[in-house]
mmCIF file of C-alpha atoms in Angstrom:
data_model
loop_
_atom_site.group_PDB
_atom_site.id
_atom_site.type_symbol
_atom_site.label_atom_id
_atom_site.label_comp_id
_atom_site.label_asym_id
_atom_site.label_seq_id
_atom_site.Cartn_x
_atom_site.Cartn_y
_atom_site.Cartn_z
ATOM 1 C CA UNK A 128 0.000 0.000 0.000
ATOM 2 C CA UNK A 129 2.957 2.346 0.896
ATOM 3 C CA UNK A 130 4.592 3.790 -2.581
ATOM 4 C CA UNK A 131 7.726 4.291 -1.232
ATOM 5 C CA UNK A 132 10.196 3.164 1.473
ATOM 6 C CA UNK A 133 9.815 6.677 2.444
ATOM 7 C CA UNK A 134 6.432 6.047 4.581
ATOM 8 C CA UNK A 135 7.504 6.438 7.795
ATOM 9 C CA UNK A 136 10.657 8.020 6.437
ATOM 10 C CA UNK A 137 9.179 10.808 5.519
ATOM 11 C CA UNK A 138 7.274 11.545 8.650
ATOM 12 C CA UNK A 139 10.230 11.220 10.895
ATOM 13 C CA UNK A 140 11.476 14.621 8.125
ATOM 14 C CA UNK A 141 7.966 16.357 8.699
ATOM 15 C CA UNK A 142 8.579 15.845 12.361
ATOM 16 C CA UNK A 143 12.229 17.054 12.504
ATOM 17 C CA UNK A 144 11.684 19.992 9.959
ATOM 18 C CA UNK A 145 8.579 21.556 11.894
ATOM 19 C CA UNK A 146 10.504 21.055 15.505
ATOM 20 C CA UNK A 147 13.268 22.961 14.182
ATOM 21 C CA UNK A 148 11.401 25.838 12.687
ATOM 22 C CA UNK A 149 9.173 26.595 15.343
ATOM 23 C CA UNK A 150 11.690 26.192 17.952
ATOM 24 C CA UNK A 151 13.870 28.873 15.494
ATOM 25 C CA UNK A 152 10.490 31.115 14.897
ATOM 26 C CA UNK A 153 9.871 31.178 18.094
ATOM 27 C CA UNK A 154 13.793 32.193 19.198
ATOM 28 C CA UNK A 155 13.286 35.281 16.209
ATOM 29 C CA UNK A 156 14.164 38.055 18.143
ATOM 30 C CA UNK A 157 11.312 41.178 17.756
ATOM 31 C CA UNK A 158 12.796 44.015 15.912
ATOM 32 C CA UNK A 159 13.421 43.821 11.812
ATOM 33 C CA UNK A 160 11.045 43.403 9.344
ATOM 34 C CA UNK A 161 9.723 39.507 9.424
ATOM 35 C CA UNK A 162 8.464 39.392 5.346
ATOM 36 C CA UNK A 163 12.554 40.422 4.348
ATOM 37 C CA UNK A 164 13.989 37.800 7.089
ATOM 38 C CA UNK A 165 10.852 35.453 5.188
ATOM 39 C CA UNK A 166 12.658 36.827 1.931
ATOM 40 C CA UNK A 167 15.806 35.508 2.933
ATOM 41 C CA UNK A 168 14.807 32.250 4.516
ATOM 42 C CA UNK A 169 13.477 31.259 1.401
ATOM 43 C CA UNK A 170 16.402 32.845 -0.667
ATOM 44 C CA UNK A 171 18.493 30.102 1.166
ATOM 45 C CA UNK A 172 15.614 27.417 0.687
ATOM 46 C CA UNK A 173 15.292 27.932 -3.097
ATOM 47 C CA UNK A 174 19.176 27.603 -3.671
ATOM 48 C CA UNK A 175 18.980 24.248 -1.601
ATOM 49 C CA UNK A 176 15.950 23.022 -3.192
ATOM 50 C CA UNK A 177 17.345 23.772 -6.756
ATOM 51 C CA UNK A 178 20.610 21.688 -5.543
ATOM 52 C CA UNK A 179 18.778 18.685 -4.584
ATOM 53 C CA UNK A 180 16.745 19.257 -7.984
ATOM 54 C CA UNK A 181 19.892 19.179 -9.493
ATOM 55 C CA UNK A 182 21.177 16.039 -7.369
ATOM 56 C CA UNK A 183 18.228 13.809 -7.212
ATOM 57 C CA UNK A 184 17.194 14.411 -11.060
ATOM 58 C CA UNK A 185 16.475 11.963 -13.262
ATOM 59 C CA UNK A 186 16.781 13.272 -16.731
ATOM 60 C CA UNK A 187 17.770 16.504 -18.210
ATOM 61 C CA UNK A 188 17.200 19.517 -16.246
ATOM 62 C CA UNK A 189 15.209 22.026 -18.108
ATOM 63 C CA UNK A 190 13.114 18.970 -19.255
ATOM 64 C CA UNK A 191 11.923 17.919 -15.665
ATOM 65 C CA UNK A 192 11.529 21.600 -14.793
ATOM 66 C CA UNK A 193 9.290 21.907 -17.598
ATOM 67 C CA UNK A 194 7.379 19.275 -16.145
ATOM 68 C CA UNK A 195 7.109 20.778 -12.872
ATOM 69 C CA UNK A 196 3.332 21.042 -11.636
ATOM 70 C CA UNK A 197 2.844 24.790 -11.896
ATOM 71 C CA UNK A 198 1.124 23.949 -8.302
ATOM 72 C CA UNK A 199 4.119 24.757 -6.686
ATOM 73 C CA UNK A 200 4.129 27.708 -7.624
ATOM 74 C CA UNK A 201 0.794 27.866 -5.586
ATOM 75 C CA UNK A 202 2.448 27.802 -2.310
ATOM 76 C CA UNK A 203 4.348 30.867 -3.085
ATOM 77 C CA UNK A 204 0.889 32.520 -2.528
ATOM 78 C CA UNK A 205 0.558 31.444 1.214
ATOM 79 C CA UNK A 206 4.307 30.550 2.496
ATOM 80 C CA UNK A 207 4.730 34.671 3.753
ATOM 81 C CA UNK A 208 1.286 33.967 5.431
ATOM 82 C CA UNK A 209 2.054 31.137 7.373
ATOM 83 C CA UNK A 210 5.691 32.101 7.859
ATOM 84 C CA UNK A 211 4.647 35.497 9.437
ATOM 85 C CA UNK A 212 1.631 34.271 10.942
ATOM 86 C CA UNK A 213 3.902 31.766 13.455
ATOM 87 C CA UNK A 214 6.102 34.342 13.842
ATOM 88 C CA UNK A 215 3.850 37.009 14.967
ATOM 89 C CA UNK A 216 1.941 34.480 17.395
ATOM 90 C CA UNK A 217 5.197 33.789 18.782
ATOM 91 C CA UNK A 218 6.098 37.746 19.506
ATOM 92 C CA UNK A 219 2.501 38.417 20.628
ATOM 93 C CA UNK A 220 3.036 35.872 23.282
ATOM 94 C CA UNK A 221 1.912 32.921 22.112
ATOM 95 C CA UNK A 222 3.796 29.902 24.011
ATOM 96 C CA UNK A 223 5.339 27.449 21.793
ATOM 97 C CA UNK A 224 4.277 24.541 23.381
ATOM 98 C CA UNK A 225 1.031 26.095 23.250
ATOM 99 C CA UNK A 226 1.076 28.168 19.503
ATOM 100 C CA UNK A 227 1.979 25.521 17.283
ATOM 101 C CA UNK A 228 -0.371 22.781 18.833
ATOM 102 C CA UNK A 229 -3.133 25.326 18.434
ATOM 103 C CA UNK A 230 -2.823 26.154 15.280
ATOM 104 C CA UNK A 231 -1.491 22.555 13.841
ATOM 105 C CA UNK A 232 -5.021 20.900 15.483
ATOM 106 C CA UNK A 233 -7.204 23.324 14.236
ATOM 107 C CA UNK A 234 -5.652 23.560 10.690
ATOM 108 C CA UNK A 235 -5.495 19.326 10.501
ATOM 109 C CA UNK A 236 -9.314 19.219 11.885
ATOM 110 C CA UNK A 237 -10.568 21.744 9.240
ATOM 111 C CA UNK A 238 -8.227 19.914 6.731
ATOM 112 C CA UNK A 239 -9.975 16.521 8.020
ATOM 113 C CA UNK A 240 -13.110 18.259 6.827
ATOM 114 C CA UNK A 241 -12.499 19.254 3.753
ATOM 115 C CA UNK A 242 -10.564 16.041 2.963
ATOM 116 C CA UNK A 243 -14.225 14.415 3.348
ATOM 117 C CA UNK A 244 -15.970 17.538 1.228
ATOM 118 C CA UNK A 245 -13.612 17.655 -1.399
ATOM 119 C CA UNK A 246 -11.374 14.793 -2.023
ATOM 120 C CA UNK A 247 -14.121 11.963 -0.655
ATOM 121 C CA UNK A 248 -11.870 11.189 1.799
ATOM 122 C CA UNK A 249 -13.417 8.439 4.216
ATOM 123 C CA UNK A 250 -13.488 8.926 8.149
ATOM 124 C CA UNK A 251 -15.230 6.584 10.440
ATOM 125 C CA UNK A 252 -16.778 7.486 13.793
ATOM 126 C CA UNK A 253 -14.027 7.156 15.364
ATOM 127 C CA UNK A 254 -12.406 9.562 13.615
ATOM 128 C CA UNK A 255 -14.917 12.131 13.755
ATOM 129 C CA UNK A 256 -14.924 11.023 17.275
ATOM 130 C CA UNK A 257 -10.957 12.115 17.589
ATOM 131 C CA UNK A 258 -11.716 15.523 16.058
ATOM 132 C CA UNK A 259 -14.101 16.620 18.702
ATOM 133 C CA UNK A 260 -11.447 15.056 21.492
ATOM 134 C CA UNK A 261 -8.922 17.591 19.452
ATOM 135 C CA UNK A 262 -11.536 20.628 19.568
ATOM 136 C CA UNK A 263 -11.658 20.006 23.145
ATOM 137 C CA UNK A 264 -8.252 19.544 23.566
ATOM 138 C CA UNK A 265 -7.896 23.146 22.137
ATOM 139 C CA UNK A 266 -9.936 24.832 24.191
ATOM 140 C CA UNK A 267 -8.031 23.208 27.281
ATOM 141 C CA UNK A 268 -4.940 24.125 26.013
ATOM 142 C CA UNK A 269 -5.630 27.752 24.963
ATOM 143 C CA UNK A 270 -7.286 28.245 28.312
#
């Protein structure tokens, strides 16, 4: 079922990636404007994505940027809105053992949603059991 031996893999990298950049977003000092540091963070991240484009390529180049899902392009549009959005919960106090879960729950419970509205996702009761514990969970935490 897995199409890669990257299953778990790959969630281990998901995990690792978001510890380190909210445990750096939340360090940010205040002061600065965040959409140029932004600007720069992703200056750094488009010259290492293009270098492991380059590394783990399998054909010519220009060919398999060519056919590159324009989608990508896509998350251009809301990367400065979720990169300042952390950001700013962090300066305006937000905790980040609090921020992040917040946020992350909510986002994944609406995303659970419109998994089964758009994509005909399938969630049994228990799931839709689980997303009301994380609602509640929520409002514990942000308490």
């Amino acid at each position: 079922m897995h199409k890669t031996g990257l299953y778990y893999g790959s969630l281990a990298i998901v995990i690792a990636a978001n510890l380190g950049y909210h445990l750096v977003s939340r360090s940010i000092p205040v002061g600065g404007n965040q959409f140029l540091g932004i600007a720069g963070a992703y200056l750094l991240a488009s010259v290492l994505c293009f270098l492991a484009g380059v590394l783990t390529r399998k054909g010519p180049l220009l060919k398999e940027w060519k056919e590159t899902p324009l989608h990508y392009l896509l998350f251009g549009l809301f990367v400065p809105g979720l990169e300042a959005g952390f950001i700013l919960m962090y300066h305006d106090g937000w905790q980040v053992s609090q921020g992040a879960l917040v946020a992350d729950i909510l986002t994944s419970t609406l995303l659970a949603v419109v998994g089964v509205a758009l994509f005909h996702d399938r969630l049994a009761g228990i799931n839709w059991v689980g997303i009301l514990l994380c609602f509640a969970g929520v409002i514990m935490v942000a308490l």
